[in-house]
Tab-separated table of C-alpha atoms and ligand atoms in Angstrom:
chain	number	residue	atom	x	y	z
A	1	MET	CA	-14.651	22.918	15.366
A	2	SER	CA	-12.328	20.815	16.618
A	3	VAL	CA	-9.900	18.011	14.360
A	4	VAL	CA	-8.216	15.212	14.791
A	5	ILE	CA	-4.982	14.820	13.416
A	6	VAL	CA	-4.042	11.333	12.899
A	7	GLY	CA	-0.064	11.371	11.707
A	8	ALA	CA	0.271	14.522	13.808
A	9	THR	CA	3.555	12.775	14.793
A	10	GLY	CA	4.939	12.519	11.606
A	11	HIS	CA	6.310	15.176	9.323
A	12	LEU	CA	3.245	16.248	7.090
A	13	GLY	CA	1.202	16.325	9.967
A	14	ARG	CA	3.405	18.442	12.232
A	15	LEU	CA	3.624	21.036	9.569
A	16	THR	CA	-0.342	21.018	9.397
A	17	VAL	CA	-0.526	21.659	13.098
A	18	GLU	CA	1.810	24.228	13.130
A	19	GLU	CA	0.083	25.997	9.899
A	20	LEU	CA	-3.073	25.525	11.558
A	21	LEU	CA	-1.998	27.377	15.260
A	22	GLU	CA	-0.926	30.179	12.863
A	23	ARG	CA	-4.112	30.400	11.546
A	24	GLY	CA	-5.533	31.230	14.338
A	25	THR	CA	-6.808	27.828	15.520
A	26	PRO	CA	-7.172	27.670	18.924
A	27	ALA	CA	-4.718	24.708	20.254
A	28	GLU	CA	-7.607	23.296	21.908
A	29	ALA	CA	-9.317	22.795	19.007
A	30	ILE	CA	-6.431	20.558	17.858
A	31	VAL	CA	-5.590	16.778	18.937
A	32	ALA	CA	-3.041	15.307	17.233
A	33	ALA	CA	-3.008	11.403	17.190
A	34	GLY	CA	-0.519	9.367	16.808
A	35	ARG	CA	1.686	6.575	18.190
A	36	ASP	CA	5.469	7.735	18.911
A	37	ALA	CA	4.620	9.117	22.328
A	38	GLU	CA	8.030	11.906	22.531
A	39	ARG	CA	6.893	13.433	19.494
A	40	LEU	CA	2.925	13.811	21.063
A	41	ALA	CA	4.504	14.982	23.855
A	42	ALA	CA	6.409	17.676	22.178
A	43	LEU	CA	2.998	18.397	20.605
A	44	ALA	CA	1.426	19.363	23.873
A	45	GLU	CA	3.989	21.577	25.135
A	46	ARG	CA	2.132	23.924	22.136
A	47	GLY	CA	-0.982	23.676	24.125
A	48	VAL	CA	-2.564	21.094	21.287
A	49	ARG	CA	-4.498	17.974	22.881
A	50	THR	CA	-2.831	15.127	22.245
A	51	ALA	CA	-3.793	11.257	22.025
A	52	ARG	CA	-1.568	7.979	21.701
A	53	ILE	CA	-3.554	5.809	18.593
A	54	ASP	CA	-2.752	2.795	16.881
A	55	LEU	CA	-4.624	2.178	13.785
A	56	ASP	CA	-3.710	-1.121	14.315
A	57	ASP	CA	-5.470	-0.999	17.299
A	58	PRO	CA	-8.690	0.314	16.699
A	59	ALA	CA	-9.790	-0.019	20.374
A	60	THR	CA	-7.217	2.711	21.155
A	61	LEU	CA	-9.431	5.050	18.409
A	62	ALA	CA	-12.641	6.425	20.117
A	63	PRO	CA	-11.622	8.365	23.155
A	64	ALA	CA	-8.926	10.089	20.570
A	65	PHE	CA	-12.230	10.908	17.568
A	66	ALA	CA	-14.733	11.420	20.906
A	67	GLY	CA	-16.321	14.972	20.127
A	68	ALA	CA	-14.046	16.086	17.024
A	69	ASP	CA	-15.984	17.469	13.926
A	70	THR	CA	-13.525	16.776	11.493
A	71	LEU	CA	-10.734	14.063	11.216
A	72	LEU	CA	-6.924	14.634	8.816
A	73	LEU	CA	-6.345	10.983	7.467
A	74	ILE	CA	-3.159	11.279	6.231
A	75	SER	CA	-2.042	8.062	5.052
A	76	THR	CA	0.210	5.613	6.601
A	77	SER	CA	3.832	4.738	6.140
A	78	GLU	CA	3.246	1.248	4.978
A	79	PRO	CA	2.178	0.569	1.853
A	80	GLY	CA	0.408	-2.660	1.993
A	81	ARG	CA	-0.199	-2.383	5.102
A	82	ARG	CA	-2.240	0.763	5.219
A	83	LEU	CA	-6.005	-0.319	3.547
A	84	PRO	CA	-6.430	-1.739	6.892
A	85	GLN	CA	-5.559	0.591	8.807
A	86	HIS	CA	-7.503	3.874	7.181
A	87	ARG	CA	-10.380	1.696	7.625
A	88	ALA	CA	-9.887	0.907	11.223
A	89	ALA	CA	-9.715	5.561	10.892
A	90	VAL	CA	-13.182	5.360	8.478
A	91	GLU	CA	-14.984	3.150	10.621
A	92	ALA	CA	-13.719	4.853	14.384
A	93	ALA	CA	-14.940	8.233	12.906
A	94	ALA	CA	-18.146	7.118	11.807
A	95	ALA	CA	-18.870	5.742	15.483
A	96	ALA	CA	-17.936	8.836	16.890
A	97	GLY	CA	-19.976	11.012	14.766
A	98	ILE	CA	-17.173	12.892	12.734
A	99	GLY	CA	-18.862	14.252	10.436
A	100	HIS	CA	-16.196	15.130	7.427
A	101	ILE	CA	-12.923	13.575	6.517
A	102	VAL	CA	-9.765	15.226	4.489
A	103	TYR	CA	-7.667	12.169	2.961
A	104	THR	CA	-4.061	12.322	2.095
A	105	SER	CA	-3.952	10.351	-1.369
A	106	ALA	CA	-1.804	9.968	-3.911
A	107	PRO	CA	-1.892	11.773	-7.695
A	108	ARG	CA	-4.832	10.368	-9.895
A	109	ALA	CA	-5.587	7.738	-7.593
A	110	ASP	CA	-8.401	6.141	-9.145
A	111	ASP	CA	-6.524	5.819	-13.065
A	112	THR	CA	-3.388	5.564	-12.336
A	113	VAL	CA	0.207	3.071	-13.132
A	114	LEU	CA	1.783	4.615	-9.763
A	115	VAL	CA	2.924	1.535	-7.633
A	116	LEU	CA	1.802	2.974	-4.467
A	117	ALA	CA	-2.200	3.662	-5.429
A	118	PRO	CA	-3.819	1.015	-4.924
A	119	ASP	CA	-4.568	1.162	-0.728
A	120	HIS	CA	-4.952	5.070	-1.728
A	121	LYS	CA	-7.563	3.962	-4.666
A	122	ALA	CA	-9.415	1.471	-1.960
A	123	THR	CA	-9.410	4.049	0.424
A	124	GLU	CA	-11.341	6.686	-1.493
A	125	GLU	CA	-13.367	4.052	-2.796
A	126	LEU	CA	-14.316	3.008	1.251
A	127	LEU	CA	-14.879	6.797	1.982
A	128	ALA	CA	-17.162	7.083	-0.937
A	129	ALA	CA	-18.446	4.146	0.751
A	130	SER	CA	-18.569	5.390	4.291
A	131	GLY	CA	-21.646	7.757	3.279
A	132	ILE	CA	-19.513	10.532	5.462
A	133	THR	CA	-18.413	14.105	3.800
A	134	HIS	CA	-15.035	13.836	2.492
A	135	THR	CA	-12.314	16.087	0.720
A	136	ILE	CA	-9.148	14.056	-1.076
A	137	LEU	CA	-6.135	15.848	-1.511
A	138	ARG	CA	-3.926	13.883	-3.520
A	139	ASN	CA	-0.868	15.118	-2.698
A	140	ASN	CA	2.221	15.164	-5.382
A	141	TRP	CA	5.818	13.985	-4.278
A	142	TYR	CA	7.585	16.085	-2.355
A	143	HIS	CA	10.887	18.235	-2.650
A	144	GLU	CA	12.076	16.158	0.134
A	145	ASN	CA	11.832	12.923	-1.041
A	146	TYR	CA	15.134	13.932	-3.224
A	147	VAL	CA	17.082	13.914	0.511
A	148	SER	CA	19.057	11.469	-1.006
A	149	ALA	CA	19.882	11.963	-4.214
A	150	LEU	CA	21.222	15.316	-2.871
A	151	HIS	CA	23.263	13.512	-0.108
A	152	GLN	CA	25.032	11.318	-3.388
A	153	ALA	CA	25.365	14.523	-5.024
A	154	ARG	CA	27.147	16.206	-2.254
A	155	ASP	CA	29.625	13.215	-1.789
A	156	LEU	CA	29.665	11.626	-5.653
A	157	GLY	CA	28.807	14.712	-7.589
A	158	VAL	CA	26.632	12.190	-9.343
A	159	PHE	CA	23.005	10.576	-8.530
A	160	ILE	CA	21.159	7.955	-10.035
A	161	GLY	CA	17.865	7.195	-11.036
A	162	SER	CA	15.495	5.120	-13.426
A	163	ALA	CA	12.947	8.106	-14.509
A	164	GLY	CA	14.375	9.092	-18.009
A	165	GLN	CA	13.415	12.706	-19.413
A	166	GLY	CA	10.184	12.071	-16.725
A	167	ARG	CA	8.497	15.315	-14.875
A	168	VAL	CA	7.846	15.624	-11.495
A	169	PRO	CA	6.112	18.625	-10.142
A	170	SER	CA	7.074	18.551	-6.760
A	171	ALA	CA	6.853	20.504	-3.785
A	172	ALA	CA	8.074	21.656	-0.144
A	173	ARG	CA	5.507	18.689	2.701
A	174	ALA	CA	4.939	22.674	4.009
A	175	ASP	CA	3.335	23.489	0.983
A	176	PHE	CA	1.478	20.329	1.009
A	177	ALA	CA	0.522	21.413	5.141
A	178	ALA	CA	-0.663	24.776	4.183
A	179	ALA	CA	-3.739	23.208	1.853
A	180	ALA	CA	-4.164	20.707	4.325
A	181	ALA	CA	-4.313	23.767	6.470
A	182	ALA	CA	-6.495	25.431	4.404
A	183	VAL	CA	-9.307	23.249	3.972
A	184	LEU	CA	-9.762	21.922	7.981
A	185	ALA	CA	-10.109	25.685	8.567
A	186	ASP	CA	-13.486	25.328	6.305
A	187	PRO	CA	-14.065	21.964	5.490
A	188	ALA	CA	-17.550	22.870	4.637
A	189	ALA	CA	-16.449	24.885	1.328
A	190	HIS	CA	-14.492	21.742	0.331
A	191	ALA	CA	-17.180	18.902	1.127
A	192	GLY	CA	-16.734	16.293	-2.107
A	193	ALA	CA	-13.814	17.755	-3.522
A	194	VAL	CA	-10.615	15.863	-5.361
A	195	TYR	CA	-8.063	18.235	-5.844
A	196	GLU	CA	-4.719	17.197	-7.547
A	197	LEU	CA	-2.339	18.784	-5.951
A	198	THR	CA	1.058	19.865	-7.090
A	199	GLY	CA	4.253	22.186	-7.473
A	200	ASP	CA	4.277	24.929	-9.518
A	201	THR	CA	6.686	23.580	-12.083
A	202	ALA	CA	7.532	20.220	-12.928
A	203	TRP	CA	11.768	19.396	-13.510
A	204	THR	CA	13.058	16.473	-14.532
A	205	TYR	CA	16.040	14.243	-12.786
A	206	PRO	CA	18.409	16.271	-15.162
A	207	GLU	CA	17.172	19.375	-14.531
A	208	LEU	CA	17.200	18.452	-10.662
A	209	ALA	CA	21.117	17.814	-10.948
A	210	GLN	CA	21.609	21.419	-12.528
A	211	THR	CA	20.207	22.118	-9.603
A	212	LEU	CA	22.277	20.440	-6.917
A	213	THR	CA	24.784	22.276	-9.292
A	214	GLU	CA	23.441	25.139	-8.164
A	215	VAL	CA	22.475	24.148	-4.410
A	216	LEU	CA	26.327	22.602	-3.366
A	217	GLY	CA	28.204	24.481	-5.108
A	218	ARG	CA	29.898	21.341	-7.070
A	219	GLU	CA	29.161	20.115	-10.069
A	220	VAL	CA	26.668	17.079	-9.960
A	221	VAL	CA	25.396	15.065	-13.093
A	222	TYR	CA	22.849	12.872	-13.261
A	223	LYS	CA	23.217	9.015	-14.974
A	224	ASP	CA	19.987	7.243	-16.034
A	225	LEU	CA	19.876	3.851	-15.285
A	226	SER	CA	17.870	0.455	-16.542
A	227	THR	CA	15.632	-0.346	-13.989
A	228	ALA	CA	17.153	-3.975	-13.662
A	229	GLU	CA	20.551	-1.844	-13.364
A	230	HIS	CA	18.721	1.171	-10.519
A	231	ILE	CA	17.861	-1.765	-8.526
A	232	ALA	CA	21.105	-3.831	-8.421
A	233	ALA	CA	22.846	-0.285	-7.625
A	234	LEU	CA	20.175	0.305	-5.099
A	235	VAL	CA	20.423	-3.642	-3.261
A	236	GLU	CA	24.230	-2.727	-3.665
A	237	ALA	CA	24.013	0.286	-1.318
A	238	GLY	CA	22.136	-1.584	1.427
A	239	LEU	CA	18.579	-1.264	0.490
A	240	ASP	CA	16.423	-4.864	0.417
A	241	GLU	CA	15.324	-6.112	-2.403
A	242	GLY	CA	11.657	-5.225	-2.087
A	243	THR	CA	12.611	-1.617	-1.867
A	244	ALA	CA	14.998	-1.300	-4.075
A	245	GLY	CA	12.120	-2.266	-6.446
A	246	PHE	CA	9.784	-0.603	-5.334
A	247	VAL	CA	11.759	2.442	-5.678
A	248	ALA	CA	13.011	1.794	-9.044
A	249	ALA	CA	9.617	1.066	-10.362
A	250	LEU	CA	8.208	4.034	-8.853
A	251	ASP	CA	11.017	5.980	-11.372
A	252	GLY	CA	9.888	4.460	-14.041
A	253	ASN	CA	6.371	5.276	-12.961
A	254	ILE	CA	7.706	8.450	-13.056
A	255	ARG	CA	9.708	7.788	-16.297
A	256	ASP	CA	6.309	6.933	-17.720
A	257	GLY	CA	4.327	10.151	-17.173
A	258	ALA	CA	2.590	8.875	-14.023
A	259	LEU	CA	3.021	12.417	-12.153
A	260	GLU	CA	2.541	15.130	-14.940
A	261	GLU	CA	2.358	18.313	-15.394
A	262	PRO	CA	1.593	21.221	-12.524
A	263	THR	CA	-2.064	20.938	-12.211
A	264	GLY	CA	-2.521	24.840	-9.713
A	265	GLY	CA	-4.785	23.031	-7.117
A	266	LEU	CA	-1.923	23.466	-4.530
A	267	ARG	CA	-1.462	27.170	-5.558
A	268	ARG	CA	-5.111	27.937	-5.221
A	269	LEU	CA	-5.375	26.464	-2.128
A	270	THR	CA	-2.762	28.044	-0.321
A	271	GLY	CA	-2.962	31.265	-1.761
A	272	ARG	CA	0.998	31.659	-2.490
A	273	PRO	CA	3.580	30.074	-4.730
A	274	SER	CA	4.899	26.651	-4.248
A	275	THR	CA	8.250	26.105	-2.548
A	276	PRO	CA	11.041	26.038	-5.300
A	277	ILE	CA	12.755	22.978	-4.944
A	278	ALA	CA	15.933	24.730	-4.759
A	279	ASP	CA	15.112	26.448	-1.483
A	280	THR	CA	14.285	23.160	-0.317
A	281	LEU	CA	16.835	21.490	-0.975
A	282	ARG	CA	19.281	24.586	0.283
A	283	ASP	CA	17.598	24.173	3.739
A	284	LEU	CA	18.376	20.111	3.554
A	285	VAL	CA	22.122	20.751	3.562
B	1	NAP	N1	3.466	12.736	-1.551
B	1	NAP	C1	4.870	12.180	-1.134
B	1	NAP	O1	6.079	11.737	-2.110
B	1	NAP	C2	5.171	10.950	-0.118
B	1	NAP	C3	6.030	10.772	0.042
B	1	NAP	C4	6.068	9.564	1.271
B	1	NAP	C5	5.072	9.351	2.109
B	1	NAP	N2	4.004	9.754	1.538
B	1	NAP	C6	2.493	9.198	2.039
B	1	NAP	O2	2.301	10.551	3.027
B	1	NAP	C7	2.476	10.298	4.447
B	1	NAP	C8	2.881	11.082	5.420
B	1	NAP	O3	4.067	11.187	4.826
B	1	NAP	P1	4.897	12.445	5.896
B	1	NAP	O4	6.230	12.476	5.132
B	1	NAP	O5	4.367	13.126	7.224
B	1	NAP	O6	5.205	10.401	6.705
B	1	NAP	P2	6.074	10.156	7.893
B	1	NAP	O7	6.630	11.103	8.779
B	1	NAP	O8	6.120	8.547	7.862
B	1	NAP	O9	4.164	9.730	8.497
B	1	NAP	C9	3.577	8.938	8.589
B	1	NAP	C10	2.851	9.002	9.800
B	1	NAP	O10	2.206	7.927	10.036
B	1	NAP	C11	1.742	7.335	11.381
B	1	NAP	N3	1.001	5.948	11.588
B	1	NAP	C12	2.180	5.197	10.557
B	1	NAP	N4	1.323	3.700	11.086
B	1	NAP	C13	0.637	4.115	12.365
B	1	NAP	C14	-0.417	3.444	12.732
B	1	NAP	N5	-0.275	2.218	12.962
B	1	NAP	N6	-1.530	4.101	13.637
B	1	NAP	C15	-0.863	5.309	13.832
B	1	NAP	N7	-0.512	6.162	13.287
B	1	NAP	C16	0.182	5.726	12.231
B	1	NAP	C17	3.058	7.816	12.340
B	1	NAP	O11	2.850	7.748	13.106
B	1	NAP	P3	4.123	7.074	14.510
B	1	NAP	O12	5.422	7.896	13.614
B	1	NAP	O13	4.002	8.007	15.681
B	1	NAP	O14	3.690	5.654	14.252
B	1	NAP	C18	3.324	9.189	11.536
B	1	NAP	O15	2.679	9.937	12.092
B	1	NAP	C19	2.852	9.222	4.684
B	1	NAP	O16	2.914	8.783	5.771
B	1	NAP	C20	2.695	8.917	2.926
B	1	NAP	O17	1.496	7.634	3.122
B	1	NAP	C21	3.614	10.944	0.722
């Protein structure tokens, strides 16, 4: 077995490499790929093979992918630029004869109002058209997305949003990494599967305020805003209009129920309960 991890320099990729090593995958069977030379060096120190790649420069991909059986394609980080980057990875995988691609997608990517879904839906479609065996991991929200809520709550006793009573079945990045590693350990067993991966528990923003109250030891209140008020507050806090609109749109999606309820899919892959959000927030404090 040999697996290339595109995005190994990021949070989820690094955790997935760690999970693979813990599961006993030989370090030399892992190729950690990304742009950040410093983070690649840190991974090389752990014995894994590394490759500097840039999906915007497809010529960098062939040497990294040569000889690999499986590719973990972690979706890249700039919505709107992702599709050509993902296409470059899939084309390079085909050229290298990689037999299985595992892709990290978004909740219900093929049928959702989520504003970040179009790149993911299009990537799932190009994987289907590629003819390469693949597995889709539709990762729900990370607990870690709420680090800024944690900071607001710590400093002010209040955090803002516009998600109303919408529910979020989030899990820790480490849980999603464990699921990815479980699939990579035996890709053939997951050929063609599309997994909706969520934490075991869904919570609302007012419930998050209660959790933050416990974690921080101070009373925390959630202030629910309209979308327009939320955008204005984010711009006032220093975000550019585009980013503020995107963040508020995601909260609007949550308010409209786009993240749905827990599926149990993550727990089935990892064989363990998902990490409670309070534990992740405590670690982030
Ligand atoms: N489910 C959620 O709640 C949630 C939240 C945020 C993001 N996401 C998605 O999940 C992905 C993984 O999350 P994360 O927290 O690990 O994100 P992250 O830490 O930002 O990692 C993103 C990875 O993408 C790589 N990348 C970006 N552009 C690239 C390019 N042109 N060529 C090669 N590699 C490139 C980065 O490499 P370098 O750093 O080396 O450039 C990095 O390894 C994100 O990229 C995003 O698509 C999901």
